[in-house]
PDB file of C-alpha atoms in Angstrom:
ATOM      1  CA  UNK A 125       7.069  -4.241  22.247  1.00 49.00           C
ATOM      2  CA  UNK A 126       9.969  -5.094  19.182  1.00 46.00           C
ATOM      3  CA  UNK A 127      10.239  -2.404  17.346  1.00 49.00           C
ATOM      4  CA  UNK A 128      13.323  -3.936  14.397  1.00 52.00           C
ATOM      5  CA  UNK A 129      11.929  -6.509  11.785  1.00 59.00           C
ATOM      6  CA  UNK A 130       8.866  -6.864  10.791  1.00 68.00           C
ATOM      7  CA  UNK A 131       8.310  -9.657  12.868  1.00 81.00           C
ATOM      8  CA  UNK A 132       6.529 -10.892  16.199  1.00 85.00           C
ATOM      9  CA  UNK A 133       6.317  -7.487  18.014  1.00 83.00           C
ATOM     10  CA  UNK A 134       7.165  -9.518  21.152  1.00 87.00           C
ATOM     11  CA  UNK A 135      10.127 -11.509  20.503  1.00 87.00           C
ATOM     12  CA  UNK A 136      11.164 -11.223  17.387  1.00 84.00           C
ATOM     13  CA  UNK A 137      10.558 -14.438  15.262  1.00 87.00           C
ATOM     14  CA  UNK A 138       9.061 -14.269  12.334  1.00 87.00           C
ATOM     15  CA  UNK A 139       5.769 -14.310  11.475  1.00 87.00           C
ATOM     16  CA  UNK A 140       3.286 -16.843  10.098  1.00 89.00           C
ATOM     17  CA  UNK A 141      -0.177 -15.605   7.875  1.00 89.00           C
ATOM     18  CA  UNK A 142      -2.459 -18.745   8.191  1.00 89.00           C
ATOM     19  CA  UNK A 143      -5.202 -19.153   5.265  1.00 89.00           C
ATOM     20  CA  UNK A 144      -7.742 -19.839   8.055  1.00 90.00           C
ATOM     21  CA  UNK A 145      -8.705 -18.360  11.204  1.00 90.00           C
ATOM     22  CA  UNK A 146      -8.262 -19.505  14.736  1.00 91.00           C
ATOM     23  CA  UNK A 147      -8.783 -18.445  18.420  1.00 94.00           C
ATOM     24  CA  UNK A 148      -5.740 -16.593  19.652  1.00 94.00           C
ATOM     25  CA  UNK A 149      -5.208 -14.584  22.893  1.00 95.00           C
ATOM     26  CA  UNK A 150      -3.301 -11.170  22.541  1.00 94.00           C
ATOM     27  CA  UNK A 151       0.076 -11.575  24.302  1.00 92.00           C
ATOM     28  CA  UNK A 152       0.263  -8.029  25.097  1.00 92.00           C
ATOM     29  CA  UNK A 153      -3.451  -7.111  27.025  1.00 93.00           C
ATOM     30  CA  UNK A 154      -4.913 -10.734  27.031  1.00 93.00           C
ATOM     31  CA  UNK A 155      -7.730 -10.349  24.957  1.00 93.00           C
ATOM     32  CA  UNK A 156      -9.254 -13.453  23.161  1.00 94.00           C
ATOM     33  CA  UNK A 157      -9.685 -12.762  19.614  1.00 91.00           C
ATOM     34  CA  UNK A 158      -9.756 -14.792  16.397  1.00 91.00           C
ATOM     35  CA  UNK A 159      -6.692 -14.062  14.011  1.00 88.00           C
ATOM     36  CA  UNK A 160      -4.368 -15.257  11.085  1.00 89.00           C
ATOM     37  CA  UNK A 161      -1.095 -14.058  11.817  1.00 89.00           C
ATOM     38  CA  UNK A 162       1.004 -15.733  14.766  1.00 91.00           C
ATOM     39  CA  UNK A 163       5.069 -16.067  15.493  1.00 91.00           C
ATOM     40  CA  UNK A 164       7.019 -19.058  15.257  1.00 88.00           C
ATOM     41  CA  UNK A 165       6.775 -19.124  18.847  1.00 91.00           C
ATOM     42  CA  UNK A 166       2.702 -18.839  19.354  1.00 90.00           C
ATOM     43  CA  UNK A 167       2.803 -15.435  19.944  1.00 93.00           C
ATOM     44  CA  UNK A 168      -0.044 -13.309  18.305  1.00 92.00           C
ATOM     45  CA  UNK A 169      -1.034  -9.289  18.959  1.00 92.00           C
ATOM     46  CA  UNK A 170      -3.954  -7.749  18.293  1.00 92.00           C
ATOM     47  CA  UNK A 171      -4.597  -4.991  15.839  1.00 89.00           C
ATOM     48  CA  UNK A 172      -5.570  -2.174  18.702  1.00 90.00           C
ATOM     49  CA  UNK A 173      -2.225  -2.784  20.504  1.00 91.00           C
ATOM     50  CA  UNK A 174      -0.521  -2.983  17.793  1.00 88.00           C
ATOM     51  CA  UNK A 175      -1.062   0.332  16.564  1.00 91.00           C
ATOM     52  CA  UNK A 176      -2.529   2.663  19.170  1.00 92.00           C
ATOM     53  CA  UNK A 177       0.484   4.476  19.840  1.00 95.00           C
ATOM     54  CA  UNK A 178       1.293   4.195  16.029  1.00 96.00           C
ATOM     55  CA  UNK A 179      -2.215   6.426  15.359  1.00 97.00           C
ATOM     56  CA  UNK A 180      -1.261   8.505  18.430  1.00 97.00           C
ATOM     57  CA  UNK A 181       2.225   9.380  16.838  1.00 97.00           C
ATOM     58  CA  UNK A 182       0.461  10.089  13.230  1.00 98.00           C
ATOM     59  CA  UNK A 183      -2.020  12.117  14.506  1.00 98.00           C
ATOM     60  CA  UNK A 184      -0.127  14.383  16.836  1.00 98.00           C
ATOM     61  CA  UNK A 185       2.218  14.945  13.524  1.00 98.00           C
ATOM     62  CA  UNK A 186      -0.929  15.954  11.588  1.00 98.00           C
ATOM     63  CA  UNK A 187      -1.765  17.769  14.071  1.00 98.00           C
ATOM     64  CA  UNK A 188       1.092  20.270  14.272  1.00 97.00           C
ATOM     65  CA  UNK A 189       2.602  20.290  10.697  1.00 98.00           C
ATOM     66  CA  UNK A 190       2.867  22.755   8.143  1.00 98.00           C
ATOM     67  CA  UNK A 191       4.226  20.825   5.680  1.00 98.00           C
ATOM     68  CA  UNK A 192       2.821  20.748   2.441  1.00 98.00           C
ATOM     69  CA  UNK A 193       4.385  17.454   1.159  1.00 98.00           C
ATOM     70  CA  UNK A 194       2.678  14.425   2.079  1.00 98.00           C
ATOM     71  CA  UNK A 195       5.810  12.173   0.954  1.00 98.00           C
ATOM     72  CA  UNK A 196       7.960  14.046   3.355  1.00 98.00           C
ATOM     73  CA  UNK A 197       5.437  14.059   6.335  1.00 98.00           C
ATOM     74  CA  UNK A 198       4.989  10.402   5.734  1.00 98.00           C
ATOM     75  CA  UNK A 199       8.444   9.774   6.368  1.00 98.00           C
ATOM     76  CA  UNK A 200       8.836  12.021   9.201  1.00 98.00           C
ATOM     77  CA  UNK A 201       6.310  10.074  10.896  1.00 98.00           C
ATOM     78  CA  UNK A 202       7.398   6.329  10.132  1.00 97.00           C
ATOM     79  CA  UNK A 203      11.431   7.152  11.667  1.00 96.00           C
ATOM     80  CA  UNK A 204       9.142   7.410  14.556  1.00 96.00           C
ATOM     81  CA  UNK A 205       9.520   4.422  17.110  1.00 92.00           C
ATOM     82  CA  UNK A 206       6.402   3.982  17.708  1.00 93.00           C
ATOM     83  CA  UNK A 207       5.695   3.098  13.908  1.00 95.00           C
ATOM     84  CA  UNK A 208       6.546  -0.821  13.043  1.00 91.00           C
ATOM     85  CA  UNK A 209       7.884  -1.969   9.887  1.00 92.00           C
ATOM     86  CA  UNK A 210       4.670  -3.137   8.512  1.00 93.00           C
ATOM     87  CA  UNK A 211       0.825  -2.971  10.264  1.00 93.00           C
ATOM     88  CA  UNK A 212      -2.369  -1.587  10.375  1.00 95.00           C
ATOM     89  CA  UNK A 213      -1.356   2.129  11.693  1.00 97.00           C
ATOM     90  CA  UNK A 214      -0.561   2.815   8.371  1.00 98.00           C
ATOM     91  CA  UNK A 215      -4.198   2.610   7.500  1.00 98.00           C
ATOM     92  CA  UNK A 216      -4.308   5.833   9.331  1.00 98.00           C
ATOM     93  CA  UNK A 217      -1.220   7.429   8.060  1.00 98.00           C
ATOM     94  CA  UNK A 218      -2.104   7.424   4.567  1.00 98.00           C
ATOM     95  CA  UNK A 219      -5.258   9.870   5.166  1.00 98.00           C
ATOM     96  CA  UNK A 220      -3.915  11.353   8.183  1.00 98.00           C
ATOM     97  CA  UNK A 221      -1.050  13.080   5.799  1.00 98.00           C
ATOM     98  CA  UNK A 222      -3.037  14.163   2.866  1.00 98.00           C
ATOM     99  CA  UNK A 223      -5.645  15.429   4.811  1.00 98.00           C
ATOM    100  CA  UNK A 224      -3.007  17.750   6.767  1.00 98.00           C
ATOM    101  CA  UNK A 225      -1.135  18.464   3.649  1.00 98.00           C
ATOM    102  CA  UNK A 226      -3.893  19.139   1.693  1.00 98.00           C
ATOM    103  CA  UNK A 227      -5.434  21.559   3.942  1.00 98.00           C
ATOM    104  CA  UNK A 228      -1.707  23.381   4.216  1.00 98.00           C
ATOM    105  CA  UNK A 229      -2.144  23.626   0.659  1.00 98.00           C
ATOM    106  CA  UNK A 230      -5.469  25.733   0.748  1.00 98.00           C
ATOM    107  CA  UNK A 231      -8.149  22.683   0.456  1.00 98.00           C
ATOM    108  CA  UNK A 232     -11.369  23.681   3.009  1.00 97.00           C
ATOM    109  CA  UNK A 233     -11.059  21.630   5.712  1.00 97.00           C
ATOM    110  CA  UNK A 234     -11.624  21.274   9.146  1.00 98.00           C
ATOM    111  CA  UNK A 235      -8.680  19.538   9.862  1.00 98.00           C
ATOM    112  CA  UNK A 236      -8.881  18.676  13.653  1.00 98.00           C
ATOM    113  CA  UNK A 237     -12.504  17.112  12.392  1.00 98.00           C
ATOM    114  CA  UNK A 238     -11.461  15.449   9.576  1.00 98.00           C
ATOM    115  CA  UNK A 239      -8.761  13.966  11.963  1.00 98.00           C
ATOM    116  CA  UNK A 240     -11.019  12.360  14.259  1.00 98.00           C
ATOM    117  CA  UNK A 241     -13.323  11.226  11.723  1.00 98.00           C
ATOM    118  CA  UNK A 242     -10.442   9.723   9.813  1.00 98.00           C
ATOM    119  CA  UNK A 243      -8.818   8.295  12.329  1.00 98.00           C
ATOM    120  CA  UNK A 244     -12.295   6.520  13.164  1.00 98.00           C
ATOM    121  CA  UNK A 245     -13.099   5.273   9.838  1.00 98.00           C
ATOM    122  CA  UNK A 246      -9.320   4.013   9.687  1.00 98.00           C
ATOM    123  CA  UNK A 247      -9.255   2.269  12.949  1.00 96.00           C
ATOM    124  CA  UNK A 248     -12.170  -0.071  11.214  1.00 96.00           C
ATOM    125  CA  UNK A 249      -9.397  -1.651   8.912  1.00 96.00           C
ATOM    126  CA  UNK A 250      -7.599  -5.021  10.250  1.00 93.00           C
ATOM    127  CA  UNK A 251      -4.292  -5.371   9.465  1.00 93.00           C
ATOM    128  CA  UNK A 252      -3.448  -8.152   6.610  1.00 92.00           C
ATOM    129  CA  UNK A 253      -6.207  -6.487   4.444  1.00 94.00           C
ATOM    130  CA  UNK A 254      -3.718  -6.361   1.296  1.00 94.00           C
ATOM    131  CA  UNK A 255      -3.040 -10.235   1.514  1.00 93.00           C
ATOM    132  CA  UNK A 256      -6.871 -11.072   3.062  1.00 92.00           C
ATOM    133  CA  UNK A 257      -9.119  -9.103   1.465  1.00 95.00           C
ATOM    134  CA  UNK A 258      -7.678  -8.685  -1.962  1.00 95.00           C
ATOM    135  CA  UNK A 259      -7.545  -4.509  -0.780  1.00 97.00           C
ATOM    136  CA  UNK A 260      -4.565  -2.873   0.843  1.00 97.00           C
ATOM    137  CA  UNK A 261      -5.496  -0.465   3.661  1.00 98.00           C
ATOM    138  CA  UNK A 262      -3.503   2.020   2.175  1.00 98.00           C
ATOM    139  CA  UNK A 263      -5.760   2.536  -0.677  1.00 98.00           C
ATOM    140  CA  UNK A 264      -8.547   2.289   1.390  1.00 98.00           C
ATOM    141  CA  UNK A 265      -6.984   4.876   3.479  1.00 98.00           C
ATOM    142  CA  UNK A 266      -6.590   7.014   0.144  1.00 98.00           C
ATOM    143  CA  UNK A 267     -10.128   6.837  -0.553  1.00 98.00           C
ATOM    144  CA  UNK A 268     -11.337   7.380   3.065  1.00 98.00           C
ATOM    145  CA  UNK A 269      -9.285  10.590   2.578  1.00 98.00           C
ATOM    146  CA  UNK A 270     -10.538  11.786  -0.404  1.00 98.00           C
ATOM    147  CA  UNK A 271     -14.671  11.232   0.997  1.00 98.00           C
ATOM    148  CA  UNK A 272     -13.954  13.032   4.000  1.00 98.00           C
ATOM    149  CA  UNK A 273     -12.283  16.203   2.083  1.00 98.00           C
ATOM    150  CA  UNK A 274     -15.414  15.680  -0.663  1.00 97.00           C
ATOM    151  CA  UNK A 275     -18.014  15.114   1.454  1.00 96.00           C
ATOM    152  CA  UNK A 276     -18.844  12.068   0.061  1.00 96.00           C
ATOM    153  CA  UNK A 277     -21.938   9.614   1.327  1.00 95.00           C
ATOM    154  CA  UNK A 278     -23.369   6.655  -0.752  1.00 96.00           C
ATOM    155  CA  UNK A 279     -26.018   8.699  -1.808  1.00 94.00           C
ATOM    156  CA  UNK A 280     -23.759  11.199  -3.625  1.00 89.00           C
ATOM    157  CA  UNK A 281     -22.783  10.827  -7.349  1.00 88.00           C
ATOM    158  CA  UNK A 282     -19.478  12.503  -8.443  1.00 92.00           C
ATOM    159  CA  UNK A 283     -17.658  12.064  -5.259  1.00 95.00           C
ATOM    160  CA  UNK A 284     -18.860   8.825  -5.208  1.00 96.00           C
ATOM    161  CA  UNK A 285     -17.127   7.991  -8.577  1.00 96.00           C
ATOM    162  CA  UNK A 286     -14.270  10.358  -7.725  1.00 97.00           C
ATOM    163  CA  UNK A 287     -13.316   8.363  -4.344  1.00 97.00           C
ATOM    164  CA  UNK A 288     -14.072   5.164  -6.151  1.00 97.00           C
ATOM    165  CA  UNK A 289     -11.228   6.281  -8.868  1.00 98.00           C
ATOM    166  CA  UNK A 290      -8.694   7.396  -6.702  1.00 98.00           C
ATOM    167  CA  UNK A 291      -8.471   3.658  -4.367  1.00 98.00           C
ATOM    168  CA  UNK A 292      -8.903   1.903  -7.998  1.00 98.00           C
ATOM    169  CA  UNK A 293      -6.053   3.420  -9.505  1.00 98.00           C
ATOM    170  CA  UNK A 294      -4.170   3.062  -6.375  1.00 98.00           C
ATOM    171  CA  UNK A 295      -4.994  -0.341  -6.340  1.00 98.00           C
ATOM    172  CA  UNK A 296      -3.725  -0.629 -10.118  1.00 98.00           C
ATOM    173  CA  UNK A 297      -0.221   0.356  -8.931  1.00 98.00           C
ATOM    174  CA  UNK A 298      -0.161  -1.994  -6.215  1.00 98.00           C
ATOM    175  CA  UNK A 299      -0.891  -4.959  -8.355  1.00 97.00           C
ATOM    176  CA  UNK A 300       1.518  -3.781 -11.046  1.00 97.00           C
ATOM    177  CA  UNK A 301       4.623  -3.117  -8.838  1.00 96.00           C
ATOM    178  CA  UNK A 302       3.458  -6.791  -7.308  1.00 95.00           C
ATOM    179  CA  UNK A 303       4.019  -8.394  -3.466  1.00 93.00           C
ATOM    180  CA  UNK A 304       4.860  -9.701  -0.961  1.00 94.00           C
ATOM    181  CA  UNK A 305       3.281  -6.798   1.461  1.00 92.00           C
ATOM    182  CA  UNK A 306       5.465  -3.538   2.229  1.00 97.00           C
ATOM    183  CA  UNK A 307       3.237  -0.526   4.299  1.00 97.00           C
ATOM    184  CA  UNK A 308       5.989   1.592   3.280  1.00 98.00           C
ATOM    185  CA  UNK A 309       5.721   0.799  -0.787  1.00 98.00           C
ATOM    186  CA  UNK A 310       1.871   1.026  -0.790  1.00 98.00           C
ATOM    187  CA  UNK A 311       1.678   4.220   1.297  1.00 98.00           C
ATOM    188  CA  UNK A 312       3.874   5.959  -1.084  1.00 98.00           C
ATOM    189  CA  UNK A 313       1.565   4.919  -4.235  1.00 98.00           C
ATOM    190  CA  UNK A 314      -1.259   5.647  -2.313  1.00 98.00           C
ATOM    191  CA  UNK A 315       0.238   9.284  -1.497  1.00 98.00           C
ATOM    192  CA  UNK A 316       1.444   9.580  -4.852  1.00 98.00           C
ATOM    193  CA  UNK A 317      -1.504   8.842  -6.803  1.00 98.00           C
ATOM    194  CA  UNK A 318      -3.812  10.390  -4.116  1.00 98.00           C
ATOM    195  CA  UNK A 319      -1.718  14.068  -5.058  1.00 98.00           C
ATOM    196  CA  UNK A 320      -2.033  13.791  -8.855  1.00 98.00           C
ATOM    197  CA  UNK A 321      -5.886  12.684  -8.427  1.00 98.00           C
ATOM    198  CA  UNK A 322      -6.702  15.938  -5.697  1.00 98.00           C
ATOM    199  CA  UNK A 323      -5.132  18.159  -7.834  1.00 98.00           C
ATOM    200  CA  UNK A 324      -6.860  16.784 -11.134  1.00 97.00           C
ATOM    201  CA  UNK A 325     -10.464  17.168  -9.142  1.00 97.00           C
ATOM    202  CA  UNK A 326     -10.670  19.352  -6.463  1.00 97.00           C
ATOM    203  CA  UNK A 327      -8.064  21.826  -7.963  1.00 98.00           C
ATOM    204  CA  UNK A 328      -5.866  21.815  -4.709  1.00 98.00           C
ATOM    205  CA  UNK A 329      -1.956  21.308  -4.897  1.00 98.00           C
ATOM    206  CA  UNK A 330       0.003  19.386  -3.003  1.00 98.00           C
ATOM    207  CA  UNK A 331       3.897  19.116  -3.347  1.00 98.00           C
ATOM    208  CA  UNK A 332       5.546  16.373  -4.134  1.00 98.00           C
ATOM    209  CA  UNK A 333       9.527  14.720  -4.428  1.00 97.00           C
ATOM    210  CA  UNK A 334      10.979  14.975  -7.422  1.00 96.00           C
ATOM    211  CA  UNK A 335      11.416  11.556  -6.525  1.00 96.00           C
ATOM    212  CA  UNK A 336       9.993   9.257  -3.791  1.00 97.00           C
ATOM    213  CA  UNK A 337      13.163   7.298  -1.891  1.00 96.00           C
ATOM    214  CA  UNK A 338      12.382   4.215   0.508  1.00 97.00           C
ATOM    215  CA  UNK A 339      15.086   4.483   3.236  1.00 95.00           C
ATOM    216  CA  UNK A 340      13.427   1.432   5.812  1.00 95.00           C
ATOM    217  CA  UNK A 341      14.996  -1.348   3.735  1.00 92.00           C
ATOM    218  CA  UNK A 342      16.627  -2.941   6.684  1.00 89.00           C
ATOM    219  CA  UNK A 343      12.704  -3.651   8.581  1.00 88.00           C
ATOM    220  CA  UNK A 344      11.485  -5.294   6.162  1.00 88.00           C
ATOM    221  CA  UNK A 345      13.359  -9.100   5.224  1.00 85.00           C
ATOM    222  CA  UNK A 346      10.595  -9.436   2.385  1.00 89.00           C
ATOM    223  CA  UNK A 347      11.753  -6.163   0.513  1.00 94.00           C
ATOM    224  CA  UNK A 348      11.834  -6.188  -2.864  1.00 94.00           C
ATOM    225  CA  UNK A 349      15.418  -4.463  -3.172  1.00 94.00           C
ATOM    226  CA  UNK A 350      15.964  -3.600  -7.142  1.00 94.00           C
ATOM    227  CA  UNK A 351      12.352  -4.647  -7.551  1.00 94.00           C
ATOM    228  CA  UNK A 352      10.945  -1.898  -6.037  1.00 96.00           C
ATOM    229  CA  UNK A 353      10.246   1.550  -7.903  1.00 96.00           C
ATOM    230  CA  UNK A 354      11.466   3.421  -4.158  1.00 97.00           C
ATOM    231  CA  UNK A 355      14.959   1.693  -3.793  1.00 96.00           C
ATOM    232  CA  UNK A 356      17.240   4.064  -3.660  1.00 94.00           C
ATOM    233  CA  UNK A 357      18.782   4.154  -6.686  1.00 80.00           C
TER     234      UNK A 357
END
């Protein structure tokens, strides 16, 4: 599949979002589904090819790092070819990085565990949440993070709040820095404000830039250049 734009993974055109669903049929394994987002040529993919070798790539970098700045993993992994532009494995990559940094950085962790169990709860979120849903992945991502690290459950009270903080805030930054949709803008306020929030709760320290710097520009034809607090200056 197209790996350049953040276009139709297949051939390149751009994309259409539709404000209603309809039946599609994945162009790369066949599949029937229902979706919103299709090329200007008809062409539609599904959210599990899309990004299973995505989740594969951000996993085995979790995996094996000893970094213990999520900023820097982050972009490690996305110069990765197997990481588009813009889609849903960057649900994954929010949590999969603070939950290696963090435990780098002394948090108590199992971190091949919390892996698999983020990656699971992570693989639940479609892509076009941020547009759809009113809720971009990467903030749910965030806060997916932050209840595996805190044990959280809906029957628990401070985590509960705690998690419920962190993907609010995140959320808050989104909306103030404004669209269209980049994964790479809302991953690194979601990083960012995930950091401060660890640090301010559970007491664990994570590193971050002195300052974050978007180098993936030239994917993304809906980048907000100048507009954008990560353009280089």
């Amino acid at each position: 599949m197209a790996r350049g734009l953040a276009n139709c993974a297949v051939c390149g055109e751009p994309l259409q979002y539709l404000n209603e669903a309809q039946d599609v049929v994945c162009a790369v394994c066949g599949a029937p589904d229902v979706g919103r987002c299709v090329c200007a040529c008809g062409h539609y993919v599904c959210d599990a090819c899309h990004r299973s070798a995505g989740v594969d790539a951000v996993m085995e970098a979790c995996r094996a790092t000893d970094e213990r700045n999520p900023i820097v993993l982050a972009n490690v992994i996305m110069e990765d070819a197997r990481i588009y532009p813009n889609g849903p494995e960057h649900h994954s990559l929010v949590g999969a990085v603070l939950l290696a940094c963090y435990s780098n950085s002394g948090g108590e962790v199992d971190l091949e565990a919390a892996l698999e169990e983020l990656k699971s709860r992570s693989m639940q979120v479609p892509g076009g949440t941020c547009g759809y849903w009113g809720c971009c992945g990467a903030a749910i991502s965030a806060g997916q993070f932050f209840s595996v690290v805190s044990g959280c459950t809906p029957l628990e009270a401070e985590p509960w709040a705690q998690a419920a903080r962190l993907t609010s805030d995140i959320l808050g930054r989104i909306a103030d820095v404004g669209g269209p949709r980049c994964c790479k803008r809302t991953c690194f306020i979601a990083i960012e404000t995930a950091v401060q929030h660890v640090e301010r709760e559970l007491g664990v320290a994570m590193e971050l830039p002195e300052r974050t710097t978007c180098t993936f520009m030239s994917g993304n034809a809906q980048c907000r250049r100048r507009g954008c607090p990560y353009f280089p200056a």
